[in-house]
Amino acid sequence: LVRGHVAAVLGHASAAEVDPERAFRDLGFDSLAAVELRNRLVAETRLSLPPTLVFDYPSAAATTTRLLALVDPGDAGGAPDEDAEFRRGLAELPVSALRDAGLLEPLRELVDSGGKAVGAGAGEVLGEIDSMELEDLVKRTLEPQHDEPEVGAER
């Protein structure tokens, strides 16, 4: 699958022309080709893939390994799975913390839509979530608001 899309992006006749171990940059990839490959793989697999996929996994073999790990995290050879870590961290957050942070409704809309569409305003919040690390999300959600000084705090 990956080699077939790499071949198509590069204008090759078949996947057999793509060495799975050869780095994408050595095959002639530029930033436009990287985006096109990522978009093709997202459309084909329906996985959430980062825009930096080709740079993070710089060969067809490395990209394939990553896709397989996303499809079946148990088959990743014991490697940590970012999505699984995120899900575990999100599951540990109290619903009230998500509500207080303004994240509960957009997340509910995303779940209700099967991840395909979000309502007005939710996309902006979810875009912010995509750009945050889980640790940052947890910190922002659980840290007390500092609008008012704490009791006993110096002014």
PDB file of C-alpha atoms in Angstrom:
ATOM      1  CA  LEU A   1       0.000   0.000   0.000  1.00  0.00           C
ATOM      2  CA  VAL A   2       2.669   2.508   1.048  1.00  0.00           C
ATOM      3  CA  ARG A   3       4.994   1.654  -1.836  1.00  0.00           C
ATOM      4  CA  GLY A   4       2.096   1.905  -4.271  1.00  0.00           C
ATOM      5  CA  HIS A   5       1.263   5.416  -3.114  1.00  0.00           C
ATOM      6  CA  VAL A   6       4.938   6.412  -3.091  1.00  0.00           C
ATOM      7  CA  ALA A   7       5.191   5.194  -6.687  1.00  0.00           C
ATOM      8  CA  ALA A   8       2.084   7.151  -7.679  1.00  0.00           C
ATOM      9  CA  VAL A   9       3.325  10.352  -6.033  1.00  0.00           C
ATOM     10  CA  LEU A  10       6.705  10.034  -7.761  1.00  0.00           C
ATOM     11  CA  GLY A  11       5.183   9.068 -11.131  1.00  0.00           C
ATOM     12  CA  HIS A  12       6.550   5.519 -11.206  1.00  0.00           C
ATOM     13  CA  ALA A  13       4.676   2.784 -13.057  1.00  0.00           C
ATOM     14  CA  SER A  14       4.506   0.374 -10.117  1.00  0.00           C
ATOM     15  CA  ALA A  15       5.259  -0.158  -6.436  1.00  0.00           C
ATOM     16  CA  ALA A  16       8.039  -2.569  -7.442  1.00  0.00           C
ATOM     17  CA  GLU A  17      10.106   0.450  -8.497  1.00  0.00           C
ATOM     18  CA  VAL A  18      10.207   1.731  -4.905  1.00  0.00           C
ATOM     19  CA  ASP A  19      12.922   0.363  -2.619  1.00  0.00           C
ATOM     20  CA  PRO A  20      11.182   0.089   0.773  1.00  0.00           C
ATOM     21  CA  GLU A  21      14.392   0.818   2.701  1.00  0.00           C
ATOM     22  CA  ARG A  22      15.513   3.823   0.665  1.00  0.00           C
ATOM     23  CA  ALA A  23      14.927   7.226   2.291  1.00  0.00           C
ATOM     24  CA  PHE A  24      12.119   9.294   0.799  1.00  0.00           C
ATOM     25  CA  ARG A  25      14.478  12.237   0.244  1.00  0.00           C
ATOM     26  CA  ASP A  26      16.790   9.933  -1.756  1.00  0.00           C
ATOM     27  CA  LEU A  27      13.815   8.899  -3.867  1.00  0.00           C
ATOM     28  CA  GLY A  28      13.218  12.559  -4.759  1.00  0.00           C
ATOM     29  CA  PHE A  29      10.576  13.605  -2.234  1.00  0.00           C
ATOM     30  CA  ASP A  30      10.077  17.290  -1.595  1.00  0.00           C
ATOM     31  CA  SER A  31       7.589  18.939   0.761  1.00  0.00           C
ATOM     32  CA  LEU A  32       4.736  18.764  -1.773  1.00  0.00           C
ATOM     33  CA  ALA A  33       5.337  15.063  -2.368  1.00  0.00           C
ATOM     34  CA  ALA A  34       5.417  14.507   1.406  1.00  0.00           C
ATOM     35  CA  VAL A  35       2.038  16.212   1.828  1.00  0.00           C
ATOM     36  CA  GLU A  36       0.565  14.313  -1.123  1.00  0.00           C
ATOM     37  CA  LEU A  37       1.734  10.956   0.253  1.00  0.00           C
ATOM     38  CA  ARG A  38       0.391  11.737   3.703  1.00  0.00           C
ATOM     39  CA  ASN A  39      -2.978  12.811   2.252  1.00  0.00           C
ATOM     40  CA  ARG A  40      -3.200   9.672   0.121  1.00  0.00           C
ATOM     41  CA  LEU A  41      -2.455   7.462   3.125  1.00  0.00           C
ATOM     42  CA  VAL A  42      -5.015   9.296   5.284  1.00  0.00           C
ATOM     43  CA  ALA A  43      -7.664   8.854   2.571  1.00  0.00           C
ATOM     44  CA  GLU A  44      -6.817   5.167   2.142  1.00  0.00           C
ATOM     45  CA  THR A  45      -6.453   4.199   5.810  1.00  0.00           C
ATOM     46  CA  ARG A  46      -8.670   6.776   7.559  1.00  0.00           C
ATOM     47  CA  LEU A  47      -5.928   7.053  10.185  1.00  0.00           C
ATOM     48  CA  SER A  48      -4.955  10.346  11.753  1.00  0.00           C
ATOM     49  CA  LEU A  49      -1.440  10.914  10.451  1.00  0.00           C
ATOM     50  CA  PRO A  50       0.794  13.889  11.240  1.00  0.00           C
ATOM     51  CA  PRO A  51       1.816  16.302   8.483  1.00  0.00           C
ATOM     52  CA  THR A  52       5.410  15.353   9.307  1.00  0.00           C
ATOM     53  CA  LEU A  53       4.825  11.642   8.593  1.00  0.00           C
ATOM     54  CA  VAL A  54       7.441  11.394   5.818  1.00  0.00           C
ATOM     55  CA  PHE A  55      10.039  13.115   7.984  1.00  0.00           C
ATOM     56  CA  ASP A  56       9.208  11.125  11.125  1.00  0.00           C
ATOM     57  CA  TYR A  57       9.188   7.807   9.229  1.00  0.00           C
ATOM     58  CA  PRO A  58      11.564   8.499   6.319  1.00  0.00           C
ATOM     59  CA  SER A  59      11.166   5.360   4.208  1.00  0.00           C
ATOM     60  CA  ALA A  60       8.360   3.184   2.903  1.00  0.00           C
ATOM     61  CA  ALA A  61       9.370   0.467   5.368  1.00  0.00           C
ATOM     62  CA  ALA A  62       9.391   2.850   8.346  1.00  0.00           C
ATOM     63  CA  THR A  63       6.062   4.369   7.314  1.00  0.00           C
ATOM     64  CA  THR A  64       4.564   0.899   6.900  1.00  0.00           C
ATOM     65  CA  THR A  65       5.747  -0.102  10.366  1.00  0.00           C
ATOM     66  CA  ARG A  66       4.106   3.006  11.824  1.00  0.00           C
ATOM     67  CA  LEU A  67       0.822   2.387  10.003  1.00  0.00           C
ATOM     68  CA  LEU A  68       0.755  -1.199  11.216  1.00  0.00           C
ATOM     69  CA  ALA A  69       1.371  -0.022  14.784  1.00  0.00           C
ATOM     70  CA  LEU A  70      -1.573   2.373  14.496  1.00  0.00           C
ATOM     71  CA  VAL A  71      -3.853  -0.299  13.065  1.00  0.00           C
ATOM     72  CA  ASP A  72      -2.833  -2.929  15.629  1.00  0.00           C
ATOM     73  CA  PRO A  73      -0.979  -1.385  18.600  1.00  0.00           C
ATOM     74  CA  GLY A  74      -0.478  -4.850  20.105  1.00  0.00           C
ATOM     75  CA  ASP A  75       1.611  -5.792  17.081  1.00  0.00           C
ATOM     76  CA  ALA A  76       4.080  -2.923  17.472  1.00  0.00           C
ATOM     77  CA  GLY A  77       6.761  -5.062  19.086  1.00  0.00           C
ATOM     78  CA  GLY A  78       6.307  -3.483  22.489  1.00  0.00           C
ATOM     79  CA  ALA A  79       6.866   0.067  21.209  1.00  0.00           C
ATOM     80  CA  PRO A  80       4.780   2.696  23.009  1.00  0.00           C
ATOM     81  CA  ASP A  81       1.772   3.879  21.047  1.00  0.00           C
ATOM     82  CA  GLU A  82       1.086   7.625  21.182  1.00  0.00           C
ATOM     83  CA  ASP A  83      -2.639   7.201  20.558  1.00  0.00           C
ATOM     84  CA  ALA A  84      -2.941   4.613  23.328  1.00  0.00           C
ATOM     85  CA  GLU A  85      -1.030   6.885  25.724  1.00  0.00           C
ATOM     86  CA  PHE A  86      -3.319   9.777  24.841  1.00  0.00           C
ATOM     87  CA  ARG A  87      -6.444   7.669  25.337  1.00  0.00           C
ATOM     88  CA  ARG A  88      -5.221   6.454  28.736  1.00  0.00           C
ATOM     89  CA  GLY A  89      -4.404  10.004  29.834  1.00  0.00           C
ATOM     90  CA  LEU A  90      -7.724  11.337  28.586  1.00  0.00           C
ATOM     91  CA  ALA A  91      -9.591   8.518  30.346  1.00  0.00           C
ATOM     92  CA  GLU A  92      -7.967   9.523  33.639  1.00  0.00           C
ATOM     93  CA  LEU A  93      -9.256  13.103  33.412  1.00  0.00           C
ATOM     94  CA  PRO A  94     -12.429  13.798  35.365  1.00  0.00           C
ATOM     95  CA  VAL A  95     -15.374  14.823  33.185  1.00  0.00           C
ATOM     96  CA  SER A  96     -15.759  17.960  35.293  1.00  0.00           C
ATOM     97  CA  ALA A  97     -12.209  19.039  34.359  1.00  0.00           C
ATOM     98  CA  LEU A  98     -12.996  18.646  30.653  1.00  0.00           C
ATOM     99  CA  ARG A  99     -16.249  20.593  31.125  1.00  0.00           C
ATOM    100  CA  ASP A 100     -14.481  23.391  33.046  1.00  0.00           C
ATOM    101  CA  ALA A 101     -11.822  23.630  30.305  1.00  0.00           C
ATOM    102  CA  GLY A 102     -14.512  23.957  27.603  1.00  0.00           C
ATOM    103  CA  LEU A 103     -13.479  20.665  26.008  1.00  0.00           C
ATOM    104  CA  LEU A 104     -16.330  18.346  26.942  1.00  0.00           C
ATOM    105  CA  GLU A 105     -18.909  19.399  24.346  1.00  0.00           C
ATOM    106  CA  PRO A 106     -16.466  19.541  21.400  1.00  0.00           C
ATOM    107  CA  LEU A 107     -15.162  16.093  22.343  1.00  0.00           C
ATOM    108  CA  ARG A 108     -18.722  14.755  22.615  1.00  0.00           C
ATOM    109  CA  GLU A 109     -19.521  16.161  19.166  1.00  0.00           C
ATOM    110  CA  LEU A 110     -16.427  14.501  17.767  1.00  0.00           C
ATOM    111  CA  VAL A 111     -17.340  11.156  19.347  1.00  0.00           C
ATOM    112  CA  ASP A 112     -20.962  11.433  18.163  1.00  0.00           C
ATOM    113  CA  SER A 113     -19.810  12.135  14.602  1.00  0.00           C
ATOM    114  CA  GLY A 114     -17.411   9.209  14.592  1.00  0.00           C
ATOM    115  CA  GLY A 115     -14.530  11.649  14.221  1.00  0.00           C
ATOM    116  CA  LYS A 116     -15.751  12.850  10.824  1.00  0.00           C
ATOM    117  CA  ALA A 117     -17.361  16.204  11.544  1.00  0.00           C
ATOM    118  CA  VAL A 118     -17.630  18.717  14.321  1.00  0.00           C
ATOM    119  CA  GLY A 119     -20.063  21.537  14.948  1.00  0.00           C
ATOM    120  CA  ALA A 120     -19.417  25.241  14.762  1.00  0.00           C
ATOM    121  CA  GLY A 121     -16.662  26.364  17.099  1.00  0.00           C
ATOM    122  CA  ALA A 122     -15.681  22.831  18.030  1.00  0.00           C
ATOM    123  CA  GLY A 123     -13.145  22.586  15.217  1.00  0.00           C
ATOM    124  CA  GLU A 124     -11.208  25.513  16.645  1.00  0.00           C
ATOM    125  CA  VAL A 125     -11.014  23.918  20.091  1.00  0.00           C
ATOM    126  CA  LEU A 126     -10.126  20.528  18.608  1.00  0.00           C
ATOM    127  CA  GLY A 127      -7.443  22.169  16.465  1.00  0.00           C
ATOM    128  CA  GLU A 128      -5.919  23.481  19.654  1.00  0.00           C
ATOM    129  CA  ILE A 129      -6.049  19.981  21.155  1.00  0.00           C
ATOM    130  CA  ASP A 130      -4.274  18.550  18.092  1.00  0.00           C
ATOM    131  CA  SER A 131      -1.432  21.015  18.557  1.00  0.00           C
ATOM    132  CA  MET A 132      -1.044  20.286  22.279  1.00  0.00           C
ATOM    133  CA  GLU A 133       0.864  17.526  23.907  1.00  0.00           C
ATOM    134  CA  LEU A 134      -1.156  15.415  26.339  1.00  0.00           C
ATOM    135  CA  GLU A 135       0.915  16.707  29.233  1.00  0.00           C
ATOM    136  CA  ASP A 136       0.082  20.306  28.290  1.00  0.00           C
ATOM    137  CA  LEU A 137      -3.619  19.448  28.010  1.00  0.00           C
ATOM    138  CA  VAL A 138      -3.611  17.815  31.428  1.00  0.00           C
ATOM    139  CA  LYS A 139      -1.734  20.739  32.989  1.00  0.00           C
ATOM    140  CA  ARG A 140      -4.046  23.327  31.432  1.00  0.00           C
ATOM    141  CA  THR A 141      -7.096  21.356  32.502  1.00  0.00           C
ATOM    142  CA  LEU A 142      -6.072  20.600  36.062  1.00  0.00           C
ATOM    143  CA  GLU A 143      -4.122  23.721  37.051  1.00  0.00           C
ATOM    144  CA  PRO A 144      -6.098  26.183  39.163  1.00  0.00           C
ATOM    145  CA  GLN A 145      -7.114  29.376  37.430  1.00  0.00           C
ATOM    146  CA  HIS A 146      -5.080  32.375  38.580  1.00  0.00           C
ATOM    147  CA  ASP A 147      -7.674  35.092  38.055  1.00  0.00           C
ATOM    148  CA  GLU A 148      -7.757  35.849  41.747  1.00  0.00           C
ATOM    149  CA  PRO A 149      -4.817  35.685  44.149  1.00  0.00           C
ATOM    150  CA  GLU A 150      -4.782  32.704  46.457  1.00  0.00           C
ATOM    151  CA  VAL A 151      -5.690  33.269  50.079  1.00  0.00           C
ATOM    152  CA  GLY A 152      -2.599  34.448  51.906  1.00  0.00           C
ATOM    153  CA  ALA A 153      -0.744  35.248  48.667  1.00  0.00           C
ATOM    154  CA  GLU A 154       1.282  38.456  48.601  1.00  0.00           C
ATOM    155  CA  ARG A 155      -0.019  41.213  46.368  1.00  0.00           C
TER     156      ARG A 155
END
